Coordinates of C-alpha atoms in Angstrom, one line a residue:
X1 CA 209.9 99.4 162.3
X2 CA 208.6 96.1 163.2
X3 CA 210.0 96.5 166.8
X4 CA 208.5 99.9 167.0
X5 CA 204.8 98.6 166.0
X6 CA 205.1 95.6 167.7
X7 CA 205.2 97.7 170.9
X8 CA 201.6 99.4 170.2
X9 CA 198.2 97.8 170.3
X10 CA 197.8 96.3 167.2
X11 CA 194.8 98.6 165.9
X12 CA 197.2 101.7 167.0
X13 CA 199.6 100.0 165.2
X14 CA 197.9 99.6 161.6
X15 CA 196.1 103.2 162.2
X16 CA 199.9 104.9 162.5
X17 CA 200.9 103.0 159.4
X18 CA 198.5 104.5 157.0
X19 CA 198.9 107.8 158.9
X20 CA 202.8 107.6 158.1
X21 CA 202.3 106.5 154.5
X22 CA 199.6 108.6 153.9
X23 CA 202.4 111.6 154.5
X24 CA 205.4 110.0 153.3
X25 CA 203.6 110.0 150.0
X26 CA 203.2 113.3 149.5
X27 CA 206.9 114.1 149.3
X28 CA 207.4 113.8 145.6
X29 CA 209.0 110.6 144.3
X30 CA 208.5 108.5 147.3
X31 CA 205.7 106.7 145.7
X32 CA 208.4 105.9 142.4
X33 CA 210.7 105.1 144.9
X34 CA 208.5 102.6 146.6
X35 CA 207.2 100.8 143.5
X36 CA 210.7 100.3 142.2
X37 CA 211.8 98.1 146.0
X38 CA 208.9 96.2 145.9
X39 CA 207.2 95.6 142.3
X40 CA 208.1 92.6 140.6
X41 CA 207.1 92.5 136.8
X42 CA 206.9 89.5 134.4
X43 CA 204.7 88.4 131.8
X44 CA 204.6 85.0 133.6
X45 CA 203.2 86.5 136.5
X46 CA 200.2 87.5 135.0
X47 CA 196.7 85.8 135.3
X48 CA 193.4 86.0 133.2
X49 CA 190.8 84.8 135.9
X50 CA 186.6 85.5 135.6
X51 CA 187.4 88.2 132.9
X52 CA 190.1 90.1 134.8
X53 CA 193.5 90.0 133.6
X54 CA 195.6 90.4 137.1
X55 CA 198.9 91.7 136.6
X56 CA 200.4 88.9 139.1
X57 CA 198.3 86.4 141.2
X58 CA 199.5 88.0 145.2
X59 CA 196.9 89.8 146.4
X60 CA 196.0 91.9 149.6
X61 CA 193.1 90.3 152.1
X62 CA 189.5 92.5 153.0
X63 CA 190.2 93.4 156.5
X64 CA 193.3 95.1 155.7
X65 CA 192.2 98.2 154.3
X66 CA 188.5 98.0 154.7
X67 CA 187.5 101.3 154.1
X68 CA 189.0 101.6 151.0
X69 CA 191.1 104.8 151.7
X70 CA 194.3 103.6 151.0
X71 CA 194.3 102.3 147.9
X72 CA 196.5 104.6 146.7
X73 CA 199.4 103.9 149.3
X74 CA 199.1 100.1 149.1
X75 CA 199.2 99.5 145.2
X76 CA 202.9 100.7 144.9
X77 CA 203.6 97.8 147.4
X78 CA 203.5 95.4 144.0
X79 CA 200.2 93.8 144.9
X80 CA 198.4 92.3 141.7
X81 CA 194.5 93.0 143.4
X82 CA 193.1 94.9 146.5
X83 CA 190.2 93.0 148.8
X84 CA 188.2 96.1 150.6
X85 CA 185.9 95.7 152.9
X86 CA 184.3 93.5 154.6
X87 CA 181.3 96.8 153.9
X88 CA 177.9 97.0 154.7
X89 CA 175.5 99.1 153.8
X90 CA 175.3 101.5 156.8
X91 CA 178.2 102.4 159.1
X92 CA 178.7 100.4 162.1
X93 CA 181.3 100.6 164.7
X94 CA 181.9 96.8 165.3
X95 CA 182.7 95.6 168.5
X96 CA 184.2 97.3 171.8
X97 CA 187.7 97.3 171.8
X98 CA 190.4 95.7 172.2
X99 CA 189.4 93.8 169.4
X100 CA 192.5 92.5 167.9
X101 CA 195.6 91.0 169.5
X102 CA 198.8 89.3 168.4
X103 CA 200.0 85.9 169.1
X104 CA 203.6 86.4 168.6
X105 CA 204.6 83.0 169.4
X106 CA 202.4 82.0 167.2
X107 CA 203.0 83.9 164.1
X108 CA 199.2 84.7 164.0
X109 CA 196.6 87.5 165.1
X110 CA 193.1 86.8 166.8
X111 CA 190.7 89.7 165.7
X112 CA 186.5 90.3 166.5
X113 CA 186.3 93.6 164.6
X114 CA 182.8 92.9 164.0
X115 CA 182.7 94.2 160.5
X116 CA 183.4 98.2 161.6
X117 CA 183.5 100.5 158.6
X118 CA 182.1 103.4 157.7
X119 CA 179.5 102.2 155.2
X120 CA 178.8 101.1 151.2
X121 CA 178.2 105.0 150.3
X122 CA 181.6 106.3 152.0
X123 CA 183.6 103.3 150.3
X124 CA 182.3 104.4 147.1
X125 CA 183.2 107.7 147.4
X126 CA 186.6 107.1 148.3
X127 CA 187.3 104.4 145.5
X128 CA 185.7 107.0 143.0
X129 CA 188.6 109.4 143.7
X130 CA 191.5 106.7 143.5
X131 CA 194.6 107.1 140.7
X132 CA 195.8 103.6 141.5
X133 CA 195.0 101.3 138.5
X134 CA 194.7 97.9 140.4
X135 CA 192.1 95.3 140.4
X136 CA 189.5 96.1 143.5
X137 CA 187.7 93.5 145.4
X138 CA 184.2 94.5 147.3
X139 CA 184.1 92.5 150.0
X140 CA 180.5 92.7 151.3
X141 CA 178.3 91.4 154.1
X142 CA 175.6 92.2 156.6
X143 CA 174.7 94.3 159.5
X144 CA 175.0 93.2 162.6
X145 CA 171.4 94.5 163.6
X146 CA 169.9 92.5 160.1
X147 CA 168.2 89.3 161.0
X148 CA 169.8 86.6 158.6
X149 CA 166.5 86.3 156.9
X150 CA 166.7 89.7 155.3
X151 CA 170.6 89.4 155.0
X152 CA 169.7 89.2 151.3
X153 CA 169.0 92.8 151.6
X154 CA 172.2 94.0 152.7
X155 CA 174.2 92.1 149.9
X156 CA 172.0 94.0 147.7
X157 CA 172.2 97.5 148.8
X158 CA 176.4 97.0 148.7
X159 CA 176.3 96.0 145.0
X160 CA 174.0 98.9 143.7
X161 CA 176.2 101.0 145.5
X162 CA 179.8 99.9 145.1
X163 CA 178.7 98.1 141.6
X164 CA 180.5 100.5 139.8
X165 CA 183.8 101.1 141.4
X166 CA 184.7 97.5 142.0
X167 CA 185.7 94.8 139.8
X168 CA 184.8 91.8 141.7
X169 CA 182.3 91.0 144.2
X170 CA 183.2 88.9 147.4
X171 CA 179.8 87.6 149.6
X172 CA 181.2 87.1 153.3
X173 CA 179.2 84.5 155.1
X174 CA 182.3 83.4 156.9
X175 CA 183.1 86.1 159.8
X176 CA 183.3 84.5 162.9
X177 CA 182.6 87.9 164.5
X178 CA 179.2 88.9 163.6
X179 CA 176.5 87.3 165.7
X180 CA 174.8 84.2 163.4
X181 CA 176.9 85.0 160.4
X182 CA 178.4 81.7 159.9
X183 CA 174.9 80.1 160.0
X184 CA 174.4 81.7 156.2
X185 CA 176.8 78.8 155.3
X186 CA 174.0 76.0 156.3
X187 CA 173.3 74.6 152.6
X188 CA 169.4 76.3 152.3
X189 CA 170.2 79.8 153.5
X190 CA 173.6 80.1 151.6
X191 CA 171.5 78.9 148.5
X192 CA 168.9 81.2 149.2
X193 CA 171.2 84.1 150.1
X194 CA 173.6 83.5 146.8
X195 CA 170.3 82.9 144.5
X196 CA 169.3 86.8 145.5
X197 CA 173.0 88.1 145.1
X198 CA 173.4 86.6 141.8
X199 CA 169.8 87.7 140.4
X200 CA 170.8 91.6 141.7
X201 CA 174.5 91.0 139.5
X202 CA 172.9 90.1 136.6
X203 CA 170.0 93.0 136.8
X204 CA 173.5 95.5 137.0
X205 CA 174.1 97.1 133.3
X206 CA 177.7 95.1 133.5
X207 CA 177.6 92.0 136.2
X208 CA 180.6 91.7 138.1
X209 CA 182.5 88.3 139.2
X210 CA 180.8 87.3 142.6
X211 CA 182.7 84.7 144.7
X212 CA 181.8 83.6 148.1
X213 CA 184.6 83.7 151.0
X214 CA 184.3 80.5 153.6
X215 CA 185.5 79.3 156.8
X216 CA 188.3 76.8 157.5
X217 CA 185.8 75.0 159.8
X218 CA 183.7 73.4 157.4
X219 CA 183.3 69.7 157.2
X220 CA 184.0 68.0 154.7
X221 CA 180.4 67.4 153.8
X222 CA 179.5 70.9 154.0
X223 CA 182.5 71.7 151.8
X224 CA 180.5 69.5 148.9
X225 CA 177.5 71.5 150.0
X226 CA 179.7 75.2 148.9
X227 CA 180.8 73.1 145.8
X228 CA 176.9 72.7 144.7
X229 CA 175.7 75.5 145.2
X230 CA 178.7 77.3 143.6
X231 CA 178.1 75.3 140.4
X232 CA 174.2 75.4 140.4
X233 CA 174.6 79.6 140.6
X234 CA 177.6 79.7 138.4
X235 CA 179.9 81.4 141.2
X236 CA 183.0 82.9 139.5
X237 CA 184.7 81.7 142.9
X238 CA 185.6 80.9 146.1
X239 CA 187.9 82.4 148.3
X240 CA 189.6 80.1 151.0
X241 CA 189.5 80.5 153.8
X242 CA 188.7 83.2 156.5
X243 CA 189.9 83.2 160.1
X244 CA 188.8 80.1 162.4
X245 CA 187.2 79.6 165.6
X246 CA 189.9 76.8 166.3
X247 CA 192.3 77.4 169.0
X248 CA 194.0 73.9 169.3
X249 CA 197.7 74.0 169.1
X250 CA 198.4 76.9 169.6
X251 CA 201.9 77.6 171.4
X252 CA 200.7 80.7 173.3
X253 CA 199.9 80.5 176.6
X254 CA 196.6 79.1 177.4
X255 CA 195.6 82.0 179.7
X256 CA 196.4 84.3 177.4
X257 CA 193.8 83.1 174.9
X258 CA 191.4 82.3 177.7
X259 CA 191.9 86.2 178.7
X260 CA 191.5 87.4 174.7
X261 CA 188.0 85.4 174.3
X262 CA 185.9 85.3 171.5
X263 CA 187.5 85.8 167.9
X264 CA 189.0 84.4 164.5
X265 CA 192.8 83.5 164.4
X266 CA 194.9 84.0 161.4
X267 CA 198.4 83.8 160.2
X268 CA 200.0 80.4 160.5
X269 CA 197.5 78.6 162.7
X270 CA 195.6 78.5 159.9
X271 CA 198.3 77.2 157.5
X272 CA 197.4 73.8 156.6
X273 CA 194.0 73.8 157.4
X274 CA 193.5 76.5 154.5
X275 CA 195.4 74.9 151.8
X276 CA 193.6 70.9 152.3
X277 CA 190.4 73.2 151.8
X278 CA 191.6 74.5 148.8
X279 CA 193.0 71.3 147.5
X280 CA 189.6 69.6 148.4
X281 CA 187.8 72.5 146.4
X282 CA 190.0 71.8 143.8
X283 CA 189.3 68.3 143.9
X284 CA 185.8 68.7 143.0
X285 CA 185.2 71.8 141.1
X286 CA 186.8 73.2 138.4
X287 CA 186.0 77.0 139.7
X288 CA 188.6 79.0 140.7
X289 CA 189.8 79.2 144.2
X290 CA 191.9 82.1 145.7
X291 CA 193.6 81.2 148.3
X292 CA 194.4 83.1 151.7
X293 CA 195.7 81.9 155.6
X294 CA 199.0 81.8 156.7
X295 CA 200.8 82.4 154.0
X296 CA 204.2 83.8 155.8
X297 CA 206.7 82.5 153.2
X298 CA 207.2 82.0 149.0
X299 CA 207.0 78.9 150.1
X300 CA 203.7 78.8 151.7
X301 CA 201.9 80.8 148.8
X302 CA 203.5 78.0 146.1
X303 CA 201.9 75.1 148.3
X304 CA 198.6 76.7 147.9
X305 CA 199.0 77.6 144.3
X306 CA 199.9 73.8 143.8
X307 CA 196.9 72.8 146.0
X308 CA 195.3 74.6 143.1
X309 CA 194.9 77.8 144.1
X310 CA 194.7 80.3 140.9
X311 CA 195.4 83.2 142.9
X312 CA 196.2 83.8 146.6
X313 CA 196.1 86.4 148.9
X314 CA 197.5 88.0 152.1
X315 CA 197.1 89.7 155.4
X316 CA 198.4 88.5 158.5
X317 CA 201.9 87.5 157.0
X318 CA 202.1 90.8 155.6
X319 CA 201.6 92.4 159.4
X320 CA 204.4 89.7 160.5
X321 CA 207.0 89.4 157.3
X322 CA 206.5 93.3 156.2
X323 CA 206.0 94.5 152.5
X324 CA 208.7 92.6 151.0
X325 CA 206.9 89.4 151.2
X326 CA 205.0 90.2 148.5
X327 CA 208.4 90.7 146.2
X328 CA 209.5 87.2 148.0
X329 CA 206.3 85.3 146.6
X330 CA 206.5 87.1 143.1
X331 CA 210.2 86.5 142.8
X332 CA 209.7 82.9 143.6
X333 CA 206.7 82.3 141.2
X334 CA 209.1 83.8 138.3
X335 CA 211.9 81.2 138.8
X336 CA 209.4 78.4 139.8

C-alpha cells in the first residue's frame, strides 16, 4: 500500500489508514488474524520499568494516534505500550495546513501540527471505552493561547482528567511547534513547571510515572541541567528525543525545505543525534531513558537499547518500514 499512500498528502494519508482499519476490523477475525502476522511473544521481551511490567520494550510515539481513538486497531500490531497525545486541556485545531510533509530522500517527515487534538475530556472518553489491554502513555502539554507562566495549569488540568485512564504521564516541553514551548526547557521554568506536575501526581489517589520528553537540540550543558532536575523531583523518566529544528544534511533539495518552512524533522535525520543523547543521559543518571528518532531498522532500535535505552519507541519508521518493523525489532531482541 505504501505506493498508494505515498501518493496522498501525508495527513490524508494517515486519516485513510485508520478509516480502513477502523472497518477492516469489524469483519470478524481480522483482528486474530492481525495479531498472529505481527505479535512477537517471549518472556525475554518483557520489561518491569517505573512499576509497569511491558509486555516487550517497542513502543508506538504521541503524535501517532493523538487522540486516542485507535487504540484498539493499533495494539494487535504487537506494540508493548501506546504514547497518546500530545493533549491539552481544551481542543485546539493546531496550525493551518499543510502541516506535515515527507522527505523521501531522506527517510524522514517534517511536521508543525501544533498540538491539534480534540481535548483532555474527549481523550478520556475514548480511552474509557477501549478493550485493548496495553500499557497507555498520556502525553500532555499546553495551549497554544497559555502564557508559559501559567503552563503549570494546563499540565494540571490533563492529569485530573486523563489520571485515571492512563498509566504513565509524559510532560512535553519539547515541541518545536507551539510558540515558546521549548523555552520550558531553560533550567528555572522546567524546574518550576516539573515541581507543580509532580506535587498534582502525588495529590492523585494512585500517582502515575511522570517522565519529561526533550529535544535533540540541547547542549550538552543543558542536558546536565534535565539530569538535575530529573533527580531532585524524582522523574520516573526521560523520553529521548522529540523532532529537531536542525536541517543540516539533509539530502533533499534545499528549495524544497526552504518552501516547507518552519517544523520538526523526524525519521533518520535524527538518528544519531537521538541515541548520543541517550547514551549521554545514561551516562549520568541512572533513570530510565526511552528512547525514540529514527529508528527504521532492528538494528537502529538495538544501538539505542545499548546506548542504554530501557525501552524505545517509534513513529516515523513505522510511516516508512510499515507494521512489520515492529515484528523485525522484537524478533531481533529475542535472538540478541
Amino acid at each position: 500500500m505504501k505506493p498508494l499512500l505515498f501518493r496522498l498528502n501525508p495527513e490524508g494519508a494517515h486519516h485513510l489508514i485508520f478509516f480502513v482499519l477502523k472497518v477492516a476490523f469489524k469483519i470478524p477475525f481480522v483482528k486474530w488474524i492481525i495479531r498472529g502476522m505481527y505479535t512477537v511473544k517471549a518472556p525475554s521481551l518483557e520489561r518491569e520499568l517505573f512499576g509497569l511490567k511491558f509486555k516487550n520494550p517497542v513502543g508506538l510515539a504521541a503524535g501517532f494516534d493523538k487522540n486516542a481513538a485507535f487504540i484498539d486497531e493499533l495494539e494487535p500490531f504487537g506494540f508493548g505500550f501506546v504514547e497518546i497525545g500530545t493533549i491539552t486541556p481544551r481542543p485546539q485545531p493546531g496550525n493551518d495546513r499543510p502541516r506535515l510533509f515527507r522527505l523521501p530522500k531522506d527517510a524522514a517527515l517534517i511536521n508543525r501540527m501544533g498540538f491539534n487534538n480534540d481535548g483532555a475530556a474527549a481523550a478520556a472518553e475514548r480511552l474509557k471505552r477501549r478493550k485493548a489491554k496495553i500499557i497507555i502513555g498520556g502525553n500532555i502539554g499546553k495551549n497554544k493561547i497559555t502564557p508559559n507562566e501559567e503552563a503549570f495549569s494546563d499540565y494540571e488540568q490533563c492529569i485530573d482528567i486523563l489520571h485515571p485512564y492512563v498509566d504513565y504521564f509524559v510532560a512535553n516541553v519539547s515541541s518545536p511547534n507551539t510558540p515558546g514551548l521549548r523555552e520550558l526547557q531553560d533550567k528555572e521554568p522546567l524546574m518550576k513547571l516539573l515541581k507543580k506536575v509532580m506535587e498534582k501526581n502525588a495529590s492523585m489517589p494512585q500517582p502515575k510515572p511522570v517522565l519529561l520528553k526533550i529535544a535533540p537540540d540541547l547542549t550538552d550543558e543543558q542536558l546536565d541541567d534535565i539530569v538535575e532536575i530529573a533527580e531532585s523531583l524524582k522523574l520516573s523518566g526521560i523520553i529521548a528525543t522529540n523532532t529537531t529544528i536542525s536541517r543540516e544534511d539533509l539530502k533533499t533539495d534545499r528549495k524544497i525545505i526552504e518552501n516547507i518552512g518552519a517544523g520538526g524533522v523526524s525519521g533518520k535525520p535524527v538518528t544519531r543525534r537521538s541515541t548520543e543523547v541517550i547514551r549521554y543521559l545514561c551516562q549520568r543518571t541512572k533513570i530510565p531513558v526511552i528512547g525514540v528518532g529514527g529508528i527504521h531498522s532492528a538494528e537502529d532500535a538495538i544501538e539505542k537499547i545499548k546506548a542504554g535505552a530501557s525501552l524505545v519507541q517509534i513513529y516515523t519508521g513505522f510511516v516508512y518500514e510499515g507494521p512489520a518493523l515492529v515484528k523485525r525489532i522484537n524478533k531481533a531482541l529475542v535472538s540478541a
